GROMACS .gro file of N, CA and C in nm:
model
  510
    1UNK      N    1  10.533  11.721  10.300
    1UNK     CA    2  10.612  11.647  10.387
    1UNK      C    3  10.706  11.638  10.419
    2UNK      N    4  10.803  11.635  10.262
    2UNK     CA    5  10.930  11.578  10.232
    2UNK      C    6  11.018  11.672  10.335
    3UNK      N    7  10.990  11.829  10.346
    3UNK     CA    8  11.074  11.907  10.431
    3UNK      C    9  11.068  11.853  10.568
    4UNK      N   10  10.945  11.816  10.616
    4UNK     CA   11  10.946  11.745  10.760
    4UNK      C   12  11.012  11.649  10.777
    5UNK      N   13  11.022  11.585  10.686
    5UNK     CA   14  11.097  11.442  10.697
    5UNK      C   15  11.238  11.473  10.701
    6UNK      N   16  11.280  11.559  10.598
    6UNK     CA   17  11.401  11.589  10.588
    6UNK      C   18  11.487  11.671  10.752
    7UNK      N   19  11.407  11.776  10.763
    7UNK     CA   20  11.429  11.819  10.896
    7UNK      C   21  11.458  11.715  10.997
    8UNK      N   22  11.369  11.616  11.029
    8UNK     CA   23  11.356  11.512  11.110
    8UNK      C   24  11.464  11.414  11.111
    9UNK      N   25  11.509  11.400  10.996
    9UNK     CA   26  11.659  11.301  11.010
    9UNK      C   27  11.754  11.375  10.997
   10UNK      N   28  11.767  11.500  10.957
   10UNK     CA   29  11.886  11.590  10.980
   10UNK      C   30  11.847  11.614  11.165
   11UNK      N   31  11.784  11.628  11.237
   11UNK     CA   32  11.777  11.661  11.385
   11UNK      C   33  11.820  11.525  11.419
   12UNK      N   34  11.793  11.428  11.386
   12UNK     CA   35  11.817  11.286  11.459
   12UNK      C   36  11.953  11.283  11.427
   13UNK      N   37  12.038  11.314  11.351
   13UNK     CA   38  12.150  11.288  11.274
   13UNK      C   39  12.245  11.391  11.373
   14UNK      N   40  12.206  11.475  11.385
   14UNK     CA   41  12.272  11.615  11.491
   14UNK      C   42  12.273  11.512  11.651
   15UNK      N   43  12.156  11.474  11.668
   15UNK     CA   44  12.167  11.428  11.770
   15UNK      C   45  12.245  11.304  11.787
   16UNK      N   46  12.247  11.221  11.732
   16UNK     CA   47  12.290  11.095  11.720
   16UNK      C   48  12.305  11.021  11.622
   17UNK      N   49  12.476  10.984  11.541
   17UNK     CA   50  12.434  10.898  11.459
   17UNK      C   51  12.360  10.781  11.371
   18UNK      N   52  12.345  10.740  11.538
   18UNK     CA   53  12.223  10.587  11.541
   18UNK      C   54  12.100  10.617  11.515
   19UNK      N   55  11.993  10.728  11.551
   19UNK     CA   56  11.914  10.798  11.508
   19UNK      C   57  11.881  10.843  11.395
   20UNK      N   58  11.990  10.806  11.270
   20UNK     CA   59  12.019  10.866  11.160
   20UNK      C   60  11.986  10.739  11.036
   21UNK      N   61  11.974  10.628  11.125
   21UNK     CA   62  11.995  10.536  11.032
   21UNK      C   63  11.818  10.546  11.005
   22UNK      N   64  11.767  10.402  10.899
   22UNK     CA   65  11.608  10.450  10.884
   22UNK      C   66  11.509  10.287  10.957
   23UNK      N   67  11.399  10.347  10.922
   23UNK     CA   68  11.329  10.238  10.951
   23UNK      C   69  11.355  10.129  10.896
   24UNK      N   70  11.316   9.993  10.942
   24UNK     CA   71  11.334   9.863  10.828
   24UNK      C   72  11.195   9.773  10.836
   25UNK      N   73  11.207   9.720  10.767
   25UNK     CA   74  11.071   9.618  10.739
   25UNK      C   75  11.131   9.489  10.729
   26UNK      N   76  11.088   9.422  10.838
   26UNK     CA   77  11.137   9.235  10.830
   26UNK      C   78  11.028   9.127  10.809
   27UNK      N   79  11.067   9.093  10.684
   27UNK     CA   80  10.927   8.951  10.652
   27UNK      C   81  11.005   8.840  10.673
   28UNK      N   82  10.917   8.696  10.681
   28UNK     CA   83  10.981   8.584  10.676
   28UNK      C   84  10.916   8.472  10.751
   29UNK      N   85  11.019   8.368  10.759
   29UNK     CA   86  10.930   8.234  10.792
   29UNK      C   87  11.037   8.211  10.901
   30UNK      N   88  10.953   8.131  10.982
   30UNK     CA   89  11.072   8.047  11.072
   30UNK      C   90  10.994   7.924  11.154
   31UNK      N   91  11.085   7.943  11.241
   31UNK     CA   92  10.998   7.817  11.367
   31UNK      C   93  11.027   7.863  11.504
   32UNK      N   94  10.922   7.813  11.558
   32UNK     CA   95  10.900   7.878  11.734
   32UNK      C   96  10.860   7.813  11.830
   33UNK      N   97  10.830   7.826  11.933
   33UNK     CA   98  10.782   7.746  12.039
   33UNK      C   99  10.782   7.560  11.992
   34UNK      N  100  10.884   7.504  12.025
   34UNK     CA  101  10.939   7.379  11.993
   34UNK      C  102  10.926   7.319  11.828
   35UNK      N  103  10.978   7.452  11.774
   35UNK     CA  104  10.993   7.407  11.661
   35UNK      C  105  10.834   7.408  11.561
   36UNK      N  106  10.794   7.483  11.579
   36UNK     CA  107  10.617   7.508  11.518
   36UNK      C  108  10.650   7.644  11.422
   37UNK      N  109  10.600   7.626  11.268
   37UNK     CA  110  10.639   7.662  11.149
   37UNK      C  111  10.532   7.772  11.128
   38UNK      N  112  10.617   7.938  11.068
   38UNK     CA  113  10.531   7.988  11.085
   38UNK      C  114  10.550   8.125  11.014
   39UNK      N  115  10.450   8.255  10.961
   39UNK     CA  116  10.519   8.351  10.883
   39UNK      C  117  10.538   8.462  10.977
   40UNK      N  118  10.632   8.596  10.979
   40UNK     CA  119  10.573   8.696  11.031
   40UNK      C  120  10.669   8.825  10.970
   41UNK      N  121  10.612   8.913  11.020
   41UNK     CA  122  10.592   9.032  10.963
   41UNK      C  123  10.685   9.155  11.087
   42UNK      N  124  10.769   9.236  11.067
   42UNK     CA  125  10.775   9.349  11.199
   42UNK      C  126  10.884   9.464  11.146
   43UNK      N  127  10.886   9.530  11.224
   43UNK     CA  128  10.928   9.674  11.199
   43UNK      C  129  11.037   9.730  11.308
   44UNK      N  130  11.152   9.778  11.267
   44UNK     CA  131  11.243   9.805  11.355
   44UNK      C  132  11.279   9.947  11.300
   45UNK      N  133  11.283  10.046  11.447
   45UNK     CA  134  11.354  10.144  11.414
   45UNK      C  135  11.451  10.188  11.517
   46UNK      N  136  11.584  10.273  11.495
   46UNK     CA  137  11.684  10.296  11.601
   46UNK      C  138  11.619  10.387  11.688
   47UNK      N  139  11.681  10.369  11.816
   47UNK     CA  140  11.668  10.445  11.920
   47UNK      C  141  11.761  10.520  11.995
   48UNK      N  142  11.887  10.497  11.946
   48UNK     CA  143  11.990  10.536  12.036
   48UNK      C  144  12.138  10.466  12.009
   49UNK      N  145  12.198  10.506  12.085
   49UNK     CA  146  12.348  10.466  12.108
   49UNK      C  147  12.418  10.461  12.223
   50UNK      N  148  12.482  10.366  12.305
   50UNK     CA  149  12.528  10.340  12.425
   50UNK      C  150  12.634  10.287  12.418
   51UNK      N  151  12.776  10.335  12.465
   51UNK     CA  152  12.900  10.265  12.441
   51UNK      C  153  12.951  10.206  12.330
   52UNK      N  154  12.900  10.258  12.224
   52UNK     CA  155  12.942  10.207  12.085
   52UNK      C  156  12.864  10.113  12.040
   53UNK      N  157  12.754  10.085  12.099
   53UNK     CA  158  12.607  10.001  12.048
   53UNK      C  159  12.535  10.081  11.985
   54UNK      N  160  12.478  10.032  11.833
   54UNK     CA  161  12.362  10.075  11.833
   54UNK      C  162  12.244  10.028  11.818
   55UNK      N  163  12.130  10.089  11.873
   55UNK     CA  164  12.006  10.029  11.955
   55UNK      C  165  11.918  10.036  11.857
   56UNK      N  166  11.819   9.914  11.847
   56UNK     CA  167  11.716   9.942  11.766
   56UNK      C  168  11.635   9.889  11.835
   57UNK      N  169  11.458   9.935  11.843
   57UNK     CA  170  11.350   9.816  11.889
   57UNK      C  171  11.284   9.752  11.777
   58UNK      N  172  11.253   9.658  11.778
   58UNK     CA  173  11.172   9.593  11.684
   58UNK      C  174  11.038   9.493  11.717
   59UNK      N  175  10.960   9.535  11.692
   59UNK     CA  176  10.782   9.463  11.707
   59UNK      C  177  10.783   9.422  11.589
   60UNK      N  178  10.720   9.240  11.610
   60UNK     CA  179  10.733   9.170  11.517
   60UNK      C  180  10.562   9.121  11.536
   61UNK      N  181  10.435   9.090  11.427
   61UNK     CA  182  10.368   8.990  11.430
   61UNK      C  183  10.363   8.876  11.394
   62UNK      N  184  10.306   8.795  11.381
   62UNK     CA  185  10.303   8.637  11.299
   62UNK      C  186  10.211   8.560  11.368
   63UNK      N  187  10.194   8.440  11.268
   63UNK     CA  188  10.121   8.354  11.264
   63UNK      C  189  10.195   8.227  11.274
   64UNK      N  190  10.190   8.096  11.355
   64UNK     CA  191  10.244   8.037  11.340
   64UNK      C  192  10.117   7.893  11.348
   65UNK      N  193  10.157   7.777  11.267
   65UNK     CA  194  10.080   7.670  11.224
   65UNK      C  195  10.080   7.556  11.307
   66UNK      N  196  10.013   7.535  11.426
   66UNK     CA  197  10.021   7.419  11.484
   66UNK      C  198   9.928   7.273  11.446
   67UNK      N  199  10.008   7.208  11.337
   67UNK     CA  200   9.947   7.082  11.343
   67UNK      C  201   9.904   6.994  11.462
   68UNK      N  202   9.752   6.998  11.449
   68UNK     CA  203   9.694   6.876  11.543
   68UNK      C  204   9.673   6.769  11.462
   69UNK      N  205   9.644   6.653  11.550
   69UNK     CA  206   9.565   6.565  11.485
   69UNK      C  207   9.424   6.577  11.493
   70UNK      N  208   9.340   6.537  11.371
   70UNK     CA  209   9.207   6.570  11.388
   70UNK      C  210   9.144   6.471  11.293
   71UNK      N  211   9.019   6.459  11.280
   71UNK     CA  212   8.931   6.394  11.163
   71UNK      C  213   8.900   6.488  11.072
   72UNK      N  214   8.846   6.435  10.943
   72UNK     CA  215   8.779   6.503  10.841
   72UNK      C  216   8.662   6.413  10.811
   73UNK      N  217   8.618   6.487  10.698
   73UNK     CA  218   8.501   6.396  10.673
   73UNK      C  219   8.520   6.402  10.494
   74UNK      N  220   8.521   6.331  10.433
   74UNK     CA  221   8.508   6.325  10.266
   74UNK      C  222   8.429   6.344  10.225
   75UNK      N  223   8.410   6.389  10.073
   75UNK     CA  224   8.290   6.415  10.011
   75UNK      C  225   8.159   6.303   9.999
   76UNK      N  226   8.254   6.192  10.045
   76UNK     CA  227   8.133   6.069  10.073
   76UNK      C  228   8.045   6.035  10.202
   77UNK      N  229   8.089   6.138  10.305
   77UNK     CA  230   8.059   6.151  10.448
   77UNK      C  231   8.127   6.050  10.534
   78UNK      N  232   8.241   5.997  10.486
   78UNK     CA  233   8.331   5.924  10.537
   78UNK      C  234   8.435   5.996  10.671
   79UNK      N  235   8.445   5.925  10.756
   79UNK     CA  236   8.523   6.000  10.862
   79UNK      C  237   8.662   5.956  10.840
   80UNK      N  238   8.780   6.001  10.834
   80UNK     CA  239   8.904   5.986  10.808
   80UNK      C  240   8.992   6.076  10.910
   81UNK      N  241   9.129   6.009  10.908
   81UNK     CA  242   9.256   6.060  11.014
   81UNK      C  243   9.287   6.159  10.934
   82UNK      N  244   9.340   6.302  10.963
   82UNK     CA  245   9.419   6.378  10.890
   82UNK      C  246   9.495   6.475  10.989
   83UNK      N  247   9.518   6.601  10.959
   83UNK     CA  248   9.586   6.703  11.053
   83UNK      C  249   9.482   6.816  11.030
   84UNK      N  250   9.481   6.846  11.160
   84UNK     CA  251   9.394   7.005  11.131
   84UNK      C  252   9.527   7.114  11.166
   85UNK      N  253   9.507   7.209  11.086
   85UNK     CA  254   9.596   7.320  11.117
   85UNK      C  255   9.533   7.430  11.213
   86UNK      N  256   9.606   7.419  11.343
   86UNK     CA  257   9.598   7.547  11.422
   86UNK      C  258   9.650   7.705  11.436
   87UNK      N  259   9.595   7.766  11.380
   87UNK     CA  260   9.707   7.933  11.366
   87UNK      C  261   9.682   7.970  11.506
   88UNK      N  262   9.775   8.007  11.515
   88UNK     CA  263   9.851   8.114  11.651
   88UNK      C  264   9.868   8.234  11.660
   89UNK      N  265   9.827   8.339  11.693
   89UNK     CA  266   9.876   8.456  11.635
   89UNK      C  267  10.004   8.465  11.787
   90UNK      N  268  10.109   8.541  11.728
   90UNK     CA  269  10.207   8.560  11.803
   90UNK      C  270  10.280   8.720  11.820
   91UNK      N  271  10.340   8.764  11.908
   91UNK     CA  272  10.407   8.880  11.890
   91UNK      C  273  10.523   8.860  11.990
   92UNK      N  274  10.605   8.996  11.935
   92UNK     CA  275  10.775   8.974  11.955
   92UNK      C  276  10.767   9.113  12.028
   93UNK      N  277  10.911   9.133  12.092
   93UNK     CA  278  10.974   9.277  12.121
   93UNK      C  279  11.080   9.229  12.110
   94UNK      N  280  11.199   9.301  12.040
   94UNK     CA  281  11.331   9.262  12.063
   94UNK      C  282  11.385   9.389  12.062
   95UNK      N  283  11.542   9.403  12.152
   95UNK     CA  284  11.617   9.531  12.139
   95UNK      C  285  11.714   9.466  12.050
   96UNK      N  286  11.766   9.524  11.931
   96UNK     CA  287  11.861   9.457  11.855
   96UNK      C  288  12.007   9.550  11.924
   97UNK      N  289  12.110   9.496  11.962
   97UNK     CA  290  12.214   9.584  11.982
   97UNK      C  291  12.292   9.532  11.860
   98UNK      N  292  12.385   9.682  11.801
   98UNK     CA  293  12.499   9.622  11.705
   98UNK      C  294  12.620   9.708  11.683
   99UNK      N  295  12.720   9.663  11.673
   99UNK     CA  296  12.826   9.788  11.660
   99UNK      C  297  12.813   9.843  11.480
  100UNK      N  298  12.776   9.817  11.381
  100UNK     CA  299  12.752   9.877  11.272
  100UNK      C  300  12.659   9.977  11.277
  101UNK      N  301  12.636  10.089  11.214
  101UNK     CA  302  12.562  10.183  11.152
  101UNK      C  303  12.461  10.148  11.053
  102UNK      N  304  12.551  10.099  10.945
  102UNK     CA  305  12.477  10.043  10.812
  102UNK      C  306  12.369  10.004  10.848
  103UNK      N  307  12.371   9.904  10.942
  103UNK     CA  308  12.266   9.771  10.940
  103UNK      C  309  12.298   9.687  10.902
  104UNK      N  310  12.431   9.642  10.882
  104UNK     CA  311  12.486   9.514  10.815
  104UNK      C  312  12.562   9.451  10.901
  105UNK      N  313  12.540   9.365  10.898
  105UNK     CA  314  12.668   9.252  10.989
  105UNK      C  315  12.560   9.162  11.097
  106UNK      N  316  12.621   9.152  11.250
  106UNK     CA  317  12.573   9.077  11.334
  106UNK      C  318  12.476   9.147  11.442
  107UNK      N  319  12.437   9.123  11.503
  107UNK     CA  320  12.327   9.195  11.615
  107UNK      C  321  12.240   9.067  11.716
  108UNK      N  322  12.193   9.157  11.832
  108UNK     CA  323  12.161   9.017  11.931
  108UNK      C  324  12.115   9.134  12.039
  109UNK      N  325  12.038   9.078  12.140
  109UNK     CA  326  12.005   9.109  12.196
  109UNK      C  327  11.874   9.048  12.280
  110UNK      N  328  11.808   9.104  12.396
  110UNK     CA  329  11.718   9.065  12.443
  110UNK      C  330  11.562   9.056  12.403
  111UNK      N  331  11.495   8.919  12.427
  111UNK     CA  332  11.353   8.941  12.367
  111UNK      C  333  11.250   8.880  12.456
  112UNK      N  334  11.145   8.937  12.436
  112UNK     CA  335  11.013   8.866  12.496
  112UNK      C  336  10.899   8.856  12.373
  113UNK      N  337  10.823   8.794  12.423
  113UNK     CA  338  10.718   8.756  12.290
  113UNK      C  339  10.598   8.674  12.390
  114UNK      N  340  10.501   8.651  12.297
  114UNK     CA  341  10.355   8.592  12.349
  114UNK      C  342  10.294   8.496  12.238
  115UNK      N  343  10.265   8.359  12.275
  115UNK     CA  344  10.172   8.309  12.178
  115UNK      C  345  10.069   8.289  12.205
  116UNK      N  346   9.988   8.384  12.141
  116UNK     CA  347   9.833   8.413  12.130
  116UNK      C  348   9.788   8.423  12.292
  117UNK      N  349   9.873   8.499  12.418
  117UNK     CA  350   9.868   8.529  12.516
  117UNK      C  351   9.856   8.386  12.595
  118UNK      N  352   9.858   8.265  12.565
  118UNK     CA  353   9.854   8.131  12.609
  118UNK      C  354  10.017   8.104  12.666
  119UNK      N  355  10.114   8.182  12.625
  119UNK     CA  356  10.272   8.089  12.627
  119UNK      C  357  10.331   8.277  12.611
  120UNK      N  358  10.421   8.312  12.759
  120UNK     CA  359  10.506   8.403  12.718
  120UNK      C  360  10.628   8.336  12.760
  121UNK      N  361  10.706   8.445  12.652
  121UNK     CA  362  10.840   8.401  12.614
  121UNK      C  363  10.967   8.511  12.660
  122UNK      N  364  11.089   8.480  12.740
  122UNK     CA  365  11.185   8.559  12.775
  122UNK      C  366  11.316   8.528  12.739
  123UNK      N  367  11.384   8.556  12.678
  123UNK     CA  368  11.519   8.523  12.630
  123UNK      C  369  11.604   8.622  12.541
  124UNK      N  370  11.699   8.577  12.454
  124UNK     CA  371  11.728   8.674  12.367
  124UNK      C  372  11.726   8.594  12.210
  125UNK      N  373  11.826   8.697  12.126
  125UNK     CA  374  11.816   8.683  11.982
  125UNK      C  375  11.938   8.699  11.924
  126UNK      N  376  11.993   8.641  11.851
  126UNK     CA  377  12.142   8.633  11.777
  126UNK      C  378  12.073   8.646  11.637
  127UNK      N  379  12.168   8.720  11.555
  127UNK     CA  380  12.174   8.700  11.415
  127UNK      C  381  12.238   8.780  11.320
  128UNK      N  382  12.233   8.782  11.210
  128UNK     CA  383  12.304   8.858  11.091
  128UNK      C  384  12.213   8.894  10.931
  129UNK      N  385  12.231   9.061  10.904
  129UNK     CA  386  12.159   9.089  10.861
  129UNK      C  387  12.235   9.147  10.742
  130UNK      N  388  12.234   9.144  10.601
  130UNK     CA  389  12.308   9.219  10.515
  130UNK      C  390  12.202   9.237  10.366
  131UNK      N  391  12.283   9.357  10.317
  131UNK     CA  392  12.193   9.406  10.146
  131UNK      C  393  12.199   9.326  10.088
  132UNK      N  394  12.135   9.334   9.949
  132UNK     CA  395  12.176   9.295   9.813
  132UNK      C  396  12.241   9.388   9.741
  133UNK      N  397  12.360   9.412   9.759
  133UNK     CA  398  12.439   9.493   9.701
  133UNK      C  399  12.401   9.647   9.762
  134UNK      N  400  12.360   9.730   9.675
  134UNK     CA  401  12.349   9.916   9.722
  134UNK      C  402  12.207   9.929   9.732
  135UNK      N  403  12.151   9.797   9.692
  135UNK     CA  404  11.978   9.827   9.726
  135UNK      C  405  11.913   9.873   9.863
  136UNK      N  406  11.831   9.889   9.883
  136UNK     CA  407  11.734   9.861   9.980
  136UNK      C  408  11.676   9.736  10.035
  137UNK      N  409  11.698   9.684   9.956
  137UNK     CA  410  11.675   9.525   9.975
  137UNK      C  411  11.776   9.436  10.083
  138UNK      N  412  11.744   9.349  10.139
  138UNK     CA  413  11.854   9.294  10.207
  138UNK      C  414  11.760   9.111  10.278
  139UNK      N  415  11.869   9.054  10.346
  139UNK     CA  416  11.827   8.907  10.436
  139UNK      C  417  11.838   8.908  10.554
  140UNK      N  418  11.815   8.828  10.610
  140UNK     CA  419  11.862   8.819  10.749
  140UNK      C  420  11.833   8.672  10.782
  141UNK      N  421  11.900   8.645  10.876
  141UNK     CA  422  11.913   8.502  10.969
  141UNK      C  423  11.910   8.531  11.103
  142UNK      N  424  11.825   8.420  11.149
  142UNK     CA  425  11.875   8.456  11.325
  142UNK      C  426  11.824   8.343  11.408
  143UNK      N  427  11.862   8.334  11.513
  143UNK     CA  428  11.816   8.227  11.585
  143UNK      C  429  11.753   8.270  11.747
  144UNK      N  430  11.723   8.216  11.805
  144UNK     CA  431  11.591   8.318  11.916
  144UNK      C  432  11.617   8.158  12.026
  145UNK      N  433  11.647   8.209  12.157
  145UNK     CA  434  11.619   8.064  12.261
  145UNK      C  435  11.555   8.154  12.331
  146UNK      N  436  11.455   8.105  12.391
  146UNK     CA  437  11.352   8.169  12.493
  146UNK      C  438  11.322   8.090  12.645
  147UNK      N  439  11.278   8.100  12.725
  147UNK     CA  440  11.205   8.039  12.800
  147UNK      C  441  11.063   8.055  12.759
  148UNK      N  442  11.019   7.924  12.795
  148UNK     CA  443  10.852   7.968  12.763
  148UNK      C  444  10.757   7.977  12.927
  149UNK      N  445  10.674   8.037  12.931
  149UNK     CA  446  10.610   8.028  13.053
  149UNK      C  447  10.437   7.962  13.000
  150UNK      N  448  10.382   7.895  13.038
  150UNK     CA  449  10.256   7.851  13.026
  150UNK      C  450  10.192   7.818  13.143
  151UNK      N  451  10.113   7.941  13.136
  151UNK     CA  452  10.033   7.984  13.266
  151UNK      C  453   9.902   7.888  13.300
  152UNK      N  454   9.863   7.879  13.146
  152UNK     CA  455   9.712   7.753  13.145
  152UNK      C  456   9.743   7.627  13.174
  153UNK      N  457   9.875   7.587  13.168
  153UNK     CA  458   9.937   7.426  13.185
  153UNK      C  459  10.019   7.423  13.286
  154UNK      N  460  10.042   7.529  13.375
  154UNK     CA  461  10.138   7.516  13.522
  154UNK      C  462  10.258   7.483  13.441
  155UNK      N  463  10.327   7.526  13.330
  155UNK     CA  464  10.453   7.458  13.278
  155UNK      C  465  10.519   7.568  13.226
  156UNK      N  466  10.644   7.508  13.215
  156UNK     CA  467  10.755   7.610  13.129
  156UNK      C  468  10.847   7.542  13.059
  157UNK      N  469  10.926   7.579  13.017
  157UNK     CA  470  11.027   7.495  12.897
  157UNK      C  471  11.095   7.610  12.814
  158UNK      N  472  11.206   7.537  12.714
  158UNK     CA  473  11.267   7.633  12.590
  158UNK      C  474  11.220   7.599  12.496
  159UNK      N  475  11.212   7.718  12.469
  159UNK     CA  476  11.150   7.797  12.324
  159UNK      C  477  11.257   7.791  12.225
  160UNK      N  478  11.337   7.754  12.145
  160UNK     CA  479  11.412   7.755  11.997
  160UNK      C  480  11.336   7.792  11.915
  161UNK      N  481  11.418   7.894  11.844
  161UNK     CA  482  11.353   7.920  11.729
  161UNK      C  483  11.472   7.983  11.603
  162UNK      N  484  11.447   7.941  11.460
  162UNK     CA  485  11.502   8.029  11.342
  162UNK      C  486  11.441   8.065  11.262
  163UNK      N  487  11.460   8.200  11.244
  163UNK     CA  488  11.412   8.273  11.137
  163UNK      C  489  11.458   8.319  11.032
  164UNK      N  490  11.428   8.311  10.880
  164UNK     CA  491  11.514   8.374  10.771
  164UNK      C  492  11.407   8.450  10.712
  165UNK      N  493  11.450   8.534  10.630
  165UNK     CA  494  11.396   8.634  10.569
  165UNK      C  495  11.446   8.761  10.489
  166UNK      N  496  11.353   8.833  10.444
  166UNK     CA  497  11.398   8.961  10.366
  166UNK      C  498  11.372   9.086  10.417
  167UNK      N  499  11.465   9.181  10.441
  167UNK     CA  500  11.430   9.318  10.501
  167UNK      C  501  11.444   9.417  10.394
  168UNK      N  502  11.411   9.535  10.415
  168UNK     CA  503  11.372   9.628  10.328
  168UNK      C  504  11.382   9.773  10.417
  169UNK      N  505  11.524   9.866  10.394
  169UNK     CA  506  11.543   9.967  10.460
  169UNK      C  507  11.484  10.101  10.379
  170UNK      N  508  11.428  10.187  10.451
  170UNK     CA  509  11.367  10.303  10.414
  170UNK      C  510  11.453  10.407  10.394
   0.00000   0.00000   0.00000
Protein backbone atom coordinates (compact mmCIF):
# COMPACT_ATOMS: atom_id res chain seq x y z
CA UNK A 1 0.00 0.00 0.00
CA UNK A 2 2.92 2.37 0.75
CA UNK A 3 4.29 1.84 -2.76
CA UNK A 4 0.90 2.72 -4.29
CA UNK A 5 0.69 5.88 -2.16
CA UNK A 6 4.26 6.89 -3.08
CA UNK A 7 3.53 6.39 -6.77
CA UNK A 8 0.29 8.40 -6.50
CA UNK A 9 2.05 11.35 -4.81
CA UNK A 10 4.91 11.18 -7.36
CA UNK A 11 2.42 11.25 -10.23
CA UNK A 12 0.50 14.11 -8.64
CA UNK A 13 3.69 16.12 -8.11
CA UNK A 14 4.70 15.54 -11.72
CA UNK A 15 1.33 16.70 -13.05
CA UNK A 16 0.92 19.71 -10.74
CA UNK A 17 2.86 20.89 -7.66
CA UNK A 18 -0.46 21.87 -6.02
CA UNK A 19 -1.61 18.25 -6.14
CA UNK A 20 1.49 17.20 -4.19
CA UNK A 21 0.11 18.98 -1.14
CA UNK A 22 -1.33 16.68 1.42
CA UNK A 23 -4.82 16.17 2.72
CA UNK A 24 -5.71 18.29 5.76
CA UNK A 25 -8.11 17.61 8.62
CA UNK A 26 -9.77 20.73 10.08
CA UNK A 27 -11.44 20.71 13.49
CA UNK A 28 -12.67 23.54 15.61
CA UNK A 29 -15.35 25.68 17.12
CA UNK A 30 -17.14 28.73 15.86
CA UNK A 31 -20.34 30.53 15.20
CA UNK A 32 -22.78 30.46 12.32
CA UNK A 33 -26.24 31.56 11.31
CA UNK A 34 -26.60 34.74 13.34
CA UNK A 35 -23.94 33.85 15.93
CA UNK A 36 -25.11 30.37 16.96
CA UNK A 37 -22.20 28.39 18.54
CA UNK A 38 -21.08 25.00 17.29
CA UNK A 39 -18.33 22.48 16.60
CA UNK A 40 -17.07 21.33 13.21
CA UNK A 41 -14.85 18.76 11.52
CA UNK A 42 -13.66 18.99 7.93
CA UNK A 43 -11.37 17.48 5.35
CA UNK A 44 -9.64 19.28 2.49
CA UNK A 45 -7.65 18.07 -0.48
CA UNK A 46 -5.83 19.96 -3.20
CA UNK A 47 -7.44 19.84 -6.65
CA UNK A 48 -5.06 21.87 -8.82
CA UNK A 49 -3.56 25.21 -9.66
CA UNK A 50 -4.83 28.02 -11.88
CA UNK A 51 -2.93 31.24 -12.66
CA UNK A 52 -0.61 30.81 -9.69
CA UNK A 53 -3.46 30.09 -7.27
CA UNK A 54 -3.56 26.78 -5.44
CA UNK A 55 -7.04 25.30 -5.17
CA UNK A 56 -8.30 22.92 -2.50
CA UNK A 57 -11.81 21.68 -1.81
CA UNK A 58 -12.93 21.37 1.80
CA UNK A 59 -16.02 19.60 3.06
CA UNK A 60 -17.12 20.25 6.63
CA UNK A 61 -19.80 18.80 8.88
CA UNK A 62 -20.80 20.31 12.17
CA UNK A 63 -23.34 20.66 14.91
CA UNK A 64 -24.77 24.01 15.98
CA UNK A 65 -26.44 24.32 19.36
CA UNK A 66 -29.43 26.65 19.14
CA UNK A 67 -30.49 27.76 22.65
CA UNK A 68 -34.30 27.92 22.80
CA UNK A 69 -36.37 29.05 25.75
CA UNK A 70 -38.19 26.15 27.31
CA UNK A 71 -39.63 24.70 30.43
CA UNK A 72 -38.00 22.06 32.55
CA UNK A 73 -39.24 19.93 35.41
CA UNK A 74 -37.12 19.66 38.55
CA UNK A 75 -36.85 16.56 40.76
CA UNK A 76 -39.94 17.61 42.76
CA UNK A 77 -42.10 17.86 39.63
CA UNK A 78 -42.13 21.68 39.63
CA UNK A 79 -42.13 23.46 36.27
CA UNK A 80 -39.47 26.14 35.84
CA UNK A 81 -38.06 28.23 33.00
CA UNK A 82 -34.85 27.27 31.33
CA UNK A 83 -33.02 26.88 28.07
CA UNK A 84 -33.54 23.96 25.74
CA UNK A 85 -30.45 23.28 23.54
CA UNK A 86 -31.55 22.27 20.02
CA UNK A 87 -28.71 20.63 18.01
CA UNK A 88 -28.67 21.39 14.27
CA UNK A 89 -26.50 19.47 11.78
CA UNK A 90 -24.61 21.60 9.27
CA UNK A 91 -22.67 20.91 6.11
CA UNK A 92 -20.33 23.16 4.11
CA UNK A 93 -18.38 22.97 0.88
CA UNK A 94 -15.61 25.54 0.36
CA UNK A 95 -13.20 26.20 -2.50
CA UNK A 96 -10.00 27.41 -0.82
CA UNK A 97 -7.69 29.55 -2.96
CA UNK A 98 -4.17 30.46 -1.82
CA UNK A 99 -0.80 31.43 -3.23
CA UNK A 100 1.44 29.46 -0.85
CA UNK A 101 1.96 25.79 -1.67
CA UNK A 102 2.82 24.85 1.90
CA UNK A 103 -0.73 25.42 3.14
CA UNK A 104 0.50 28.23 5.41
CA UNK A 105 -0.85 31.74 4.99
CA UNK A 106 -4.00 33.46 3.84
CA UNK A 107 -6.76 31.72 1.90
CA UNK A 108 -10.24 32.54 0.68
CA UNK A 109 -12.92 31.56 -1.76
CA UNK A 110 -16.57 30.75 -2.35
CA UNK A 111 -18.58 28.81 0.21
CA UNK A 112 -21.95 27.04 0.23
CA UNK A 113 -23.67 25.24 3.06
CA UNK A 114 -26.83 24.09 4.73
CA UNK A 115 -28.20 24.06 8.25
CA UNK A 116 -30.24 20.86 8.63
CA UNK A 117 -31.70 21.43 5.16
CA UNK A 118 -33.81 24.26 6.62
CA UNK A 119 -31.41 27.05 5.59
CA UNK A 120 -29.17 27.33 2.54
CA UNK A 121 -26.04 29.47 2.74
CA UNK A 122 -24.14 31.07 -0.20
CA UNK A 123 -21.14 33.39 0.11
CA UNK A 124 -17.46 33.35 0.90
CA UNK A 125 -14.75 32.40 3.37
CA UNK A 126 -11.45 34.12 4.22
CA UNK A 127 -8.88 32.93 6.72
CA UNK A 128 -5.35 32.32 7.85
CA UNK A 129 -3.64 29.02 8.65
CA UNK A 130 -0.19 28.17 10.00
CA UNK A 131 1.71 25.27 11.55
CA UNK A 132 3.21 24.77 14.99
CA UNK A 133 6.90 24.79 14.07
CA UNK A 134 7.78 22.03 11.64
CA UNK A 135 5.10 19.59 12.84
CA UNK A 136 2.05 18.42 10.93
CA UNK A 137 -0.18 20.19 13.48
CA UNK A 138 -1.38 23.72 12.91
CA UNK A 139 -4.18 26.16 13.53
CA UNK A 140 -6.62 28.28 11.57
CA UNK A 141 -8.86 31.29 12.06
CA UNK A 142 -11.45 32.27 9.48
CA UNK A 143 -14.54 34.31 8.83
CA UNK A 144 -17.51 33.51 6.62
CA UNK A 145 -20.11 35.90 5.32
CA UNK A 146 -22.95 34.23 3.49
CA UNK A 147 -26.49 34.94 2.52
CA UNK A 148 -29.01 32.66 4.22
CA UNK A 149 -32.13 31.48 2.44
CA UNK A 150 -34.82 30.02 4.72
CA UNK A 151 -37.38 28.34 2.41
CA UNK A 152 -39.74 27.22 5.21
CA UNK A 153 -40.02 30.78 6.55
CA UNK A 154 -39.97 32.44 3.10
CA UNK A 155 -37.09 34.54 4.41
CA UNK A 156 -33.50 35.47 3.79
CA UNK A 157 -30.72 37.26 5.62
CA UNK A 158 -27.02 37.53 6.18
CA UNK A 159 -25.22 34.76 8.08
CA UNK A 160 -21.85 35.82 9.53
CA UNK A 161 -19.57 33.22 11.07
CA UNK A 162 -16.18 33.03 12.76
CA UNK A 163 -14.29 29.75 13.15
CA UNK A 164 -11.05 28.77 14.82
CA UNK A 165 -9.40 25.47 15.45
CA UNK A 166 -6.65 22.99 14.74
CA UNK A 167 -5.43 21.39 11.53
CA UNK A 168 -3.48 18.24 10.84
CA UNK A 169 -1.71 17.74 7.50
CA UNK A 170 -0.92 14.21 6.36
